[in-house]
Amino acid sequence: MTDNRLVDRFGRSINYLRISVTDRCDLRCVYCMSEHMTFLPREQLLTLEEIDRIAATFIELGVDRIRITGGEPLVRRNVLELFRDLGRHQGLRDLTLTTNGSQLERFADDLSAAGVTRVNISLDTLRADRFKAITRIGDLDKTLRGIDAAIDAGFDRVKINSVILRGHNHDEVLDLVDFAVERGIDISFIEEMPLGDNGDHRAGDVHYSSHRIREDLAGRYRLIASAERTGGPARYYSVEGHPATRIGFISPHSHNFCDDCNRVRLTSEGLLLLCLGQEHSVDLRHVLRAHPGDDARLRQAIIDAMQIKPKGHEFDLDSHTVLLRHMNMTGG
Ligand code: SAM
Ligand code: SF4
């Protein structure tokens, strides 16, 4: 039974859950992590069964879209089993994945068979030396092979996510769109959000606005604004002459997208975060482990949590760190 009960104090219906299945990653992107990270001890993580149980409860409560993210979701041991379990839930319309692509060559076909509908792959640059500099340890070729594997695996949509940083990769926005257009896939440009202490790296120093990116693209591509909204921060455009590619702009600084927010996030240790840019949370791992098998209590904890969903984020580019949480805790 689909019974949409997840409505917050501001009348927003919540139908979208993002789940971070691990805080670990095989890369160390400068805007996401510091070079030397301490990761959670494994016993603090939700088990895959616990994640599926929480997901099932959200689905009962009307959530029909789930995105799996991290950290790097594909480095979590046995993660395919989770995708297979999630893919079996009636009522889930959209099961999606955000990944850095490094393991996709190996996983793409199985993910597609498990019911994953769409995949977002992070790719900030097409130059191997820059890729190494931004990710600190990554190998561009592996990610490119992962993108090819995703395209071949037959997902409904494949999308590139590019975080654009002034002085690091802002001169590649046209090349990145060419890359997407040539392959008939989508691309979203993301403005960096100031999360966590990433050492010397500061979002405010490298900010490159979506507005600037649109100006950069204008010489080669005509973008046509689309009415499509996902309830998230992205604004989408179609590209004249290239119907297979849409371009998204995720602009937390230039656009306030909170009014029609439809989403909440589950961290790998089981905290239900009500807003990416605020600390309001409920510890669902505690609810699960303190009351094993008590489905009603879990359900009620989720319903009650909607009452503390804040009105919006308060990202501030001028302060070094707004939130202590790194992006790998929440998965973006
Ligand atoms: N490891 C996977 C990946 O890189 O796609 C999934 C997790 S990653 C945290 C999800 C998305 O968040 C990626 O597209 C990444 O580029 C983006 N991201 C990470 N840190 C960010 C930040 N500080 N501001 C904006 N986007 C960020
Ligand atoms: Fe890993 Fe993704 Fe964060 Fe990069 S953005 S360090 S790939 S979790």
Short mmCIF file of C-alpha atoms and ligand atoms in Angstrom, two decimals:
data_model
loop_
_atom_site.label_atom_id
_atom_site.label_comp_id
_atom_site.label_asym_id
_atom_site.label_seq_id
_atom_site.Cartn_x
_atom_site.Cartn_y
_atom_site.Cartn_z
CA MET A 1 0.00 0.00 0.00
CA THR A 2 1.41 3.39 -0.91
CA ASP A 3 0.35 5.87 1.71
CA ASN A 4 2.15 9.14 1.35
CA ARG A 5 2.49 10.35 4.89
CA LEU A 6 5.81 12.06 4.73
CA VAL A 7 4.92 15.72 4.76
CA ASP A 8 6.95 18.27 6.67
CA ARG A 9 5.92 21.43 8.58
CA PHE A 10 6.19 23.49 5.42
CA GLY A 11 3.86 21.22 3.44
CA ARG A 12 6.63 19.62 1.39
CA SER A 13 6.05 15.97 0.49
CA ILE A 14 9.08 13.75 0.81
CA ASN A 15 9.27 11.06 -1.86
CA TYR A 16 13.03 10.83 -2.40
CA LEU A 17 15.63 9.14 -0.18
CA ARG A 18 19.37 9.26 -0.75
CA ILE A 19 21.34 6.57 1.02
CA SER A 20 25.07 6.71 1.68
CA VAL A 21 26.15 3.08 2.01
CA THR A 22 29.74 3.79 3.03
CA ASP A 23 31.91 6.76 3.96
CA ARG A 24 34.94 5.04 2.37
CA CYS A 25 36.23 5.74 -1.09
CA ASP A 26 39.02 4.75 -3.44
CA LEU A 27 39.56 8.44 -4.36
CA ARG A 28 40.25 11.57 -2.28
CA CYS A 29 38.71 14.44 -4.25
CA VAL A 30 39.97 17.76 -2.93
CA TYR A 31 36.49 19.24 -2.42
CA CYS A 32 35.13 16.16 -0.68
CA MET A 33 37.81 14.78 1.63
CA SER A 34 41.04 15.70 3.29
CA GLU A 35 44.10 13.73 2.28
CA HIS A 36 44.15 11.67 5.44
CA MET A 37 40.68 10.65 6.45
CA THR A 38 39.57 8.57 9.39
CA PHE A 39 36.70 6.35 8.38
CA LEU A 40 33.98 4.86 10.56
CA PRO A 41 34.65 1.52 12.23
CA ARG A 42 32.66 -1.13 10.39
CA GLU A 43 30.41 -1.98 13.36
CA GLN A 44 29.08 1.57 13.30
CA LEU A 45 27.79 1.14 9.77
CA LEU A 46 24.27 0.00 9.07
CA THR A 47 24.34 -3.55 7.76
CA LEU A 48 23.02 -4.07 4.23
CA GLU A 49 19.95 -5.75 5.76
CA GLU A 50 19.32 -2.74 8.00
CA ILE A 51 19.61 -0.40 5.02
CA ASP A 52 17.09 -2.47 3.09
CA ARG A 53 14.71 -2.49 6.04
CA ILE A 54 14.84 1.29 6.40
CA ALA A 55 14.39 1.66 2.65
CA ALA A 56 11.38 -0.68 2.70
CA THR A 57 9.78 1.45 5.43
CA PHE A 58 10.32 4.63 3.45
CA ILE A 59 8.78 2.95 0.40
CA GLU A 60 5.71 2.00 2.47
CA LEU A 61 5.49 5.66 3.41
CA GLY A 62 5.37 6.81 -0.18
CA VAL A 63 9.01 7.22 -1.15
CA ASP A 64 9.36 6.01 -4.73
CA ARG A 65 12.84 7.21 -5.61
CA ILE A 66 16.05 6.02 -3.96
CA ARG A 67 19.58 7.04 -4.86
CA ILE A 68 22.54 5.04 -3.56
CA THR A 69 25.63 7.09 -2.94
CA GLY A 70 28.59 7.37 -0.56
CA GLY A 71 31.62 7.59 -0.20
CA GLU A 72 32.04 5.31 -3.16
CA PRO A 73 29.11 2.89 -3.02
CA LEU A 74 30.79 0.28 -5.20
CA VAL A 75 33.62 -0.25 -2.69
CA ARG A 76 31.18 -1.52 -0.05
CA ARG A 77 31.49 -5.28 0.24
CA ASN A 78 28.53 -7.23 -1.23
CA VAL A 79 26.77 -4.03 -2.27
CA LEU A 80 25.23 -5.80 -5.27
CA GLU A 81 23.06 -7.77 -2.85
CA LEU A 82 21.62 -4.50 -1.58
CA PHE A 83 20.85 -3.35 -5.12
CA ARG A 84 19.16 -6.68 -5.83
CA ASP A 85 17.05 -6.41 -2.65
CA LEU A 86 16.09 -2.82 -3.35
CA GLY A 87 15.27 -3.62 -6.96
CA ARG A 88 12.65 -6.14 -5.79
CA HIS A 89 10.53 -3.58 -3.88
CA GLN A 90 7.21 -2.92 -5.58
CA GLY A 91 6.49 0.79 -5.39
CA LEU A 92 10.04 1.90 -6.06
CA ARG A 93 9.89 3.74 -9.36
CA ASP A 94 13.48 4.87 -9.62
CA LEU A 95 16.61 3.21 -8.21
CA THR A 96 19.68 5.23 -9.02
CA LEU A 97 23.38 5.31 -8.25
CA THR A 98 26.00 8.01 -7.92
CA THR A 99 29.53 6.68 -8.41
CA ASN A 100 33.00 7.83 -9.32
CA GLY A 101 32.99 5.16 -12.03
CA SER A 102 36.24 3.50 -11.00
CA GLN A 103 34.57 0.11 -10.43
CA LEU A 104 31.81 0.41 -13.01
CA GLU A 105 33.48 -1.60 -15.71
CA ARG A 106 33.11 -4.59 -13.39
CA PHE A 107 29.63 -3.78 -12.00
CA ALA A 108 27.60 -2.06 -14.73
CA ASP A 109 25.85 -5.13 -16.19
CA ASP A 110 24.93 -6.57 -12.79
CA LEU A 111 23.60 -3.22 -11.59
CA SER A 112 21.43 -2.92 -14.64
CA ALA A 113 20.14 -6.47 -14.14
CA ALA A 114 19.40 -5.66 -10.47
CA GLY A 115 17.02 -2.90 -11.53
CA VAL A 116 19.17 0.25 -11.32
CA THR A 117 17.50 2.71 -13.68
CA ARG A 118 19.94 5.60 -13.88
CA VAL A 119 23.61 6.16 -13.07
CA ASN A 120 25.43 9.41 -12.34
CA ILE A 121 29.20 9.27 -12.79
CA SER A 122 31.53 11.95 -11.48
CA LEU A 123 34.02 13.29 -14.00
CA ASP A 124 35.52 16.76 -13.50
CA THR A 125 38.20 16.72 -16.18
CA LEU A 126 39.26 14.87 -19.32
CA ARG A 127 42.97 15.39 -18.65
CA ALA A 128 44.78 12.60 -16.85
CA ASP A 129 47.12 14.91 -14.91
CA ARG A 130 44.28 17.06 -13.68
CA PHE A 131 42.21 14.02 -12.80
CA LYS A 132 45.08 12.85 -10.64
CA ALA A 133 45.40 16.31 -9.05
CA ILE A 134 41.67 16.67 -8.25
CA THR A 135 41.12 13.09 -7.05
CA ARG A 136 44.63 12.83 -5.54
CA ILE A 137 44.89 9.10 -6.42
CA GLY A 138 42.54 8.42 -9.32
CA ASP A 139 43.14 7.01 -12.77
CA LEU A 140 41.15 8.78 -15.53
CA ASP A 141 41.19 5.75 -17.85
CA LYS A 142 39.42 3.58 -15.30
CA THR A 143 36.60 6.10 -14.96
CA LEU A 144 36.33 6.51 -18.73
CA ARG A 145 36.09 2.73 -19.13
CA GLY A 146 33.42 2.74 -16.43
CA ILE A 147 31.42 5.36 -18.35
CA ASP A 148 31.60 3.27 -21.53
CA ALA A 149 30.46 0.20 -19.60
CA ALA A 150 27.50 2.13 -18.17
CA ILE A 151 26.47 3.33 -21.62
CA ASP A 152 26.63 -0.24 -22.95
CA ALA A 153 24.71 -1.68 -19.98
CA GLY A 154 21.45 -0.07 -21.10
CA PHE A 155 20.45 2.11 -18.13
CA ASP A 156 17.58 4.52 -18.86
CA ARG A 157 19.98 7.40 -18.42
CA VAL A 158 23.66 7.96 -17.78
CA LYS A 159 24.79 11.35 -16.52
CA ILE A 160 28.15 12.96 -15.86
CA ASN A 161 28.50 15.10 -12.71
CA SER A 162 31.22 17.74 -12.92
CA VAL A 163 32.24 19.95 -10.02
CA ILE A 164 33.74 23.05 -11.63
CA LEU A 165 36.51 24.84 -9.75
CA ARG A 166 38.02 28.11 -10.94
CA GLY A 167 41.68 27.64 -11.82
CA HIS A 168 41.44 23.83 -11.78
CA ASN A 169 39.03 22.80 -14.53
CA HIS A 170 36.81 25.76 -15.44
CA ASP A 171 38.39 25.90 -18.90
CA GLU A 172 37.05 22.42 -19.69
CA VAL A 173 33.33 23.04 -19.56
CA LEU A 174 33.00 23.00 -23.36
CA ASP A 175 35.10 19.84 -23.65
CA LEU A 176 32.97 18.13 -21.01
CA VAL A 177 29.76 19.03 -22.84
CA ASP A 178 31.29 17.82 -26.13
CA PHE A 179 32.11 14.54 -24.37
CA ALA A 180 28.50 14.15 -23.20
CA VAL A 181 27.00 15.18 -26.55
CA GLU A 182 29.21 12.73 -28.47
CA ARG A 183 27.97 9.89 -26.28
CA GLY A 184 24.33 11.01 -26.08
CA ILE A 185 24.39 11.26 -22.30
CA ASP A 186 23.49 14.02 -19.81
CA ILE A 187 25.79 16.25 -17.83
CA SER A 188 25.31 18.34 -14.68
CA PHE A 189 27.64 21.07 -13.52
CA ILE A 190 27.88 21.42 -9.76
CA GLU A 191 28.98 24.43 -7.75
CA GLU A 192 31.11 23.31 -4.85
CA MET A 193 29.45 23.38 -1.44
CA PRO A 194 31.57 24.17 1.60
CA LEU A 195 31.37 20.97 3.65
CA GLY A 196 33.94 19.57 6.04
CA ASP A 197 37.51 20.67 6.58
CA ASN A 198 39.38 19.81 3.39
CA GLY A 199 42.80 21.12 4.42
CA ASP A 200 44.03 24.00 2.27
CA HIS A 201 41.15 23.68 -0.17
CA ARG A 202 38.46 26.36 0.29
CA ALA A 203 35.28 26.50 -1.75
CA GLY A 204 35.19 30.30 -1.74
CA ASP A 205 38.64 30.53 -3.39
CA VAL A 206 37.65 28.46 -6.42
CA HIS A 207 33.98 29.32 -6.83
CA TYR A 208 32.86 29.27 -10.48
CA SER A 209 29.19 30.02 -10.89
CA SER A 210 26.65 28.20 -13.04
CA HIS A 211 25.98 31.55 -14.64
CA ARG A 212 29.60 31.74 -15.85
CA ILE A 213 29.39 28.20 -17.18
CA ARG A 214 26.27 29.04 -19.18
CA GLU A 215 28.12 32.03 -20.65
CA ASP A 216 31.08 29.80 -21.56
CA LEU A 217 28.79 27.35 -23.36
CA ALA A 218 26.78 29.97 -25.22
CA GLY A 219 29.32 30.31 -28.06
CA ARG A 220 28.91 26.69 -29.11
CA TYR A 221 25.60 25.44 -27.74
CA ARG A 222 22.13 26.91 -27.56
CA LEU A 223 20.55 25.86 -24.29
CA ILE A 224 16.79 25.82 -23.95
CA ALA A 225 15.46 26.02 -20.40
CA SER A 226 13.36 23.03 -19.45
CA ALA A 227 10.48 23.10 -17.00
CA GLU A 228 11.69 19.81 -15.58
CA ARG A 229 12.47 19.89 -11.87
CA THR A 230 13.51 16.97 -9.75
CA GLY A 231 12.74 18.59 -6.42
CA GLY A 232 16.47 18.96 -6.06
CA PRO A 233 18.83 21.81 -6.75
CA ALA A 234 19.26 21.11 -10.48
CA ARG A 235 17.90 23.29 -13.29
CA TYR A 236 17.85 21.50 -16.63
CA TYR A 237 18.34 22.66 -20.19
CA SER A 238 18.01 20.83 -23.47
CA VAL A 239 20.61 21.41 -26.14
CA GLU A 240 19.47 22.54 -29.57
CA GLY A 241 20.36 19.94 -32.19
CA HIS A 242 21.34 17.33 -29.58
CA PRO A 243 18.14 15.81 -28.20
CA ALA A 244 19.89 12.98 -26.35
CA THR A 245 21.77 15.33 -24.00
CA ARG A 246 20.41 17.50 -21.20
CA ILE A 247 22.56 19.88 -19.22
CA GLY A 248 21.87 20.46 -15.53
CA PHE A 249 23.18 23.16 -13.23
CA ILE A 250 23.33 22.53 -9.52
CA SER A 251 23.72 25.92 -7.98
CA PRO A 252 23.34 26.02 -4.23
CA HIS A 253 24.79 29.55 -4.13
CA SER A 254 23.08 31.11 -7.10
CA HIS A 255 19.63 29.60 -6.68
CA ASN A 256 17.69 28.80 -3.61
CA PHE A 257 16.16 25.45 -4.26
CA CYS A 258 14.87 24.64 -0.79
CA ASP A 259 11.23 25.63 -1.26
CA ASP A 260 10.37 22.51 -3.20
CA CYS A 261 12.81 20.13 -1.52
CA ASN A 262 11.42 16.59 -1.64
CA ARG A 263 14.31 14.64 -0.14
CA VAL A 264 16.02 13.35 2.97
CA ARG A 265 19.30 11.51 3.42
CA LEU A 266 20.44 8.44 5.33
CA THR A 267 24.11 8.34 6.32
CA SER A 268 26.09 5.11 6.36
CA GLU A 269 25.87 5.01 10.17
CA GLY A 270 22.11 5.37 10.11
CA LEU A 271 21.55 9.06 10.79
CA LEU A 272 18.54 10.39 8.95
CA LEU A 273 19.56 13.90 7.84
CA LEU A 274 16.71 16.22 7.09
CA CYS A 275 18.80 18.75 5.12
CA LEU A 276 22.21 18.55 3.42
CA GLY A 277 23.13 21.98 4.73
CA GLN A 278 21.99 21.62 8.35
CA GLU A 279 22.63 19.28 11.26
CA HIS A 280 19.03 18.25 12.07
CA SER A 281 18.98 14.46 12.27
CA VAL A 282 17.42 11.36 13.82
CA ASP A 283 19.41 8.25 14.73
CA LEU A 284 17.59 5.43 12.94
CA ARG A 285 20.33 2.92 13.74
CA HIS A 286 19.52 3.41 17.41
CA VAL A 287 15.81 2.90 16.74
CA LEU A 288 16.55 -0.32 14.81
CA ARG A 289 18.99 -1.79 17.30
CA ALA A 290 17.17 -0.75 20.49
CA HIS A 291 13.87 -2.19 19.25
CA PRO A 292 14.67 -5.14 16.99
CA GLY A 293 11.78 -6.18 14.77
CA ASP A 294 9.56 -3.27 15.86
CA ASP A 295 8.43 -2.03 12.46
CA ALA A 296 5.83 0.34 13.91
CA ARG A 297 8.45 2.19 15.93
CA LEU A 298 10.73 2.63 12.94
CA ARG A 299 7.83 3.87 10.87
CA GLN A 300 6.81 6.37 13.53
CA ALA A 301 10.39 7.61 13.99
CA ILE A 302 10.52 8.40 10.26
CA ILE A 303 7.13 10.13 10.27
CA ASP A 304 8.11 12.20 13.34
CA ALA A 305 11.45 13.17 11.79
CA MET A 306 9.63 15.19 9.13
CA GLN A 307 8.70 17.66 11.85
CA ILE A 308 12.31 18.75 12.25
CA LYS A 309 13.12 19.17 8.56
CA PRO A 310 14.45 22.73 8.39
CA LYS A 311 13.18 25.30 5.93
CA GLY A 312 16.48 25.50 4.06
CA HIS A 313 20.27 25.39 4.03
CA GLU A 314 22.55 28.24 5.01
CA PHE A 315 25.66 27.62 2.92
CA ASP A 316 28.09 30.50 3.13
CA LEU A 317 31.02 30.64 0.73
CA ASP A 318 32.90 33.16 2.85
CA SER A 319 33.23 31.03 5.92
CA HIS A 320 35.79 28.25 5.73
CA THR A 321 33.62 25.51 7.13
CA VAL A 322 29.92 25.67 7.71
CA LEU A 323 29.44 22.03 8.55
CA LEU A 324 31.96 19.67 10.03
CA ARG A 325 30.49 16.83 7.98
CA HIS A 326 32.40 15.90 4.84
CA MET A 327 30.46 15.19 1.65
CA ASN A 328 31.38 11.50 1.85
CA MET A 329 29.18 11.22 4.96
CA THR A 330 26.08 12.34 3.13
CA GLY A 331 26.75 11.52 -0.49
CA GLY A 332 25.73 14.85 -1.94
N1 SAM B 1 31.80 8.71 -4.83
C1 SAM B 1 30.66 8.97 -5.64
C2 SAM B 1 30.94 10.07 -6.65
O1 SAM B 1 31.97 10.73 -6.54
O2 SAM B 1 30.10 10.24 -7.54
C3 SAM B 1 29.41 9.30 -4.85
C4 SAM B 1 29.56 10.21 -3.66
S1 SAM B 1 30.05 11.88 -4.04
C5 SAM B 1 30.11 12.58 -2.44
C6 SAM B 1 28.57 12.52 -4.79
C7 SAM B 1 28.72 13.78 -5.61
O3 SAM B 1 29.05 14.84 -4.73
C8 SAM B 1 29.82 13.72 -6.64
O4 SAM B 1 29.30 14.11 -7.91
C9 SAM B 1 30.83 14.72 -6.16
O5 SAM B 1 31.50 15.35 -7.22
C10 SAM B 1 29.97 15.67 -5.38
N2 SAM B 1 30.67 16.43 -4.35
C11 SAM B 1 31.55 15.98 -3.43
N3 SAM B 1 31.95 16.98 -2.62
C12 SAM B 1 31.28 18.09 -3.01
C13 SAM B 1 31.23 19.44 -2.56
N4 SAM B 1 31.96 19.87 -1.53
N5 SAM B 1 30.41 20.29 -3.22
C14 SAM B 1 29.64 19.88 -4.27
N6 SAM B 1 29.65 18.63 -4.73
C15 SAM B 1 30.45 17.73 -4.12
FE1 SF4 B 2 35.15 9.74 -3.29
FE2 SF4 B 2 33.04 10.73 -4.55
FE3 SF4 B 2 34.13 12.06 -2.52
FE4 SF4 B 2 35.46 11.90 -4.78
S1 SF4 B 2 33.48 12.90 -4.48
S2 SF4 B 2 36.31 11.52 -2.72
S3 SF4 B 2 34.90 9.92 -5.51
S4 SF4 B 2 33.13 10.13 -2.38
#
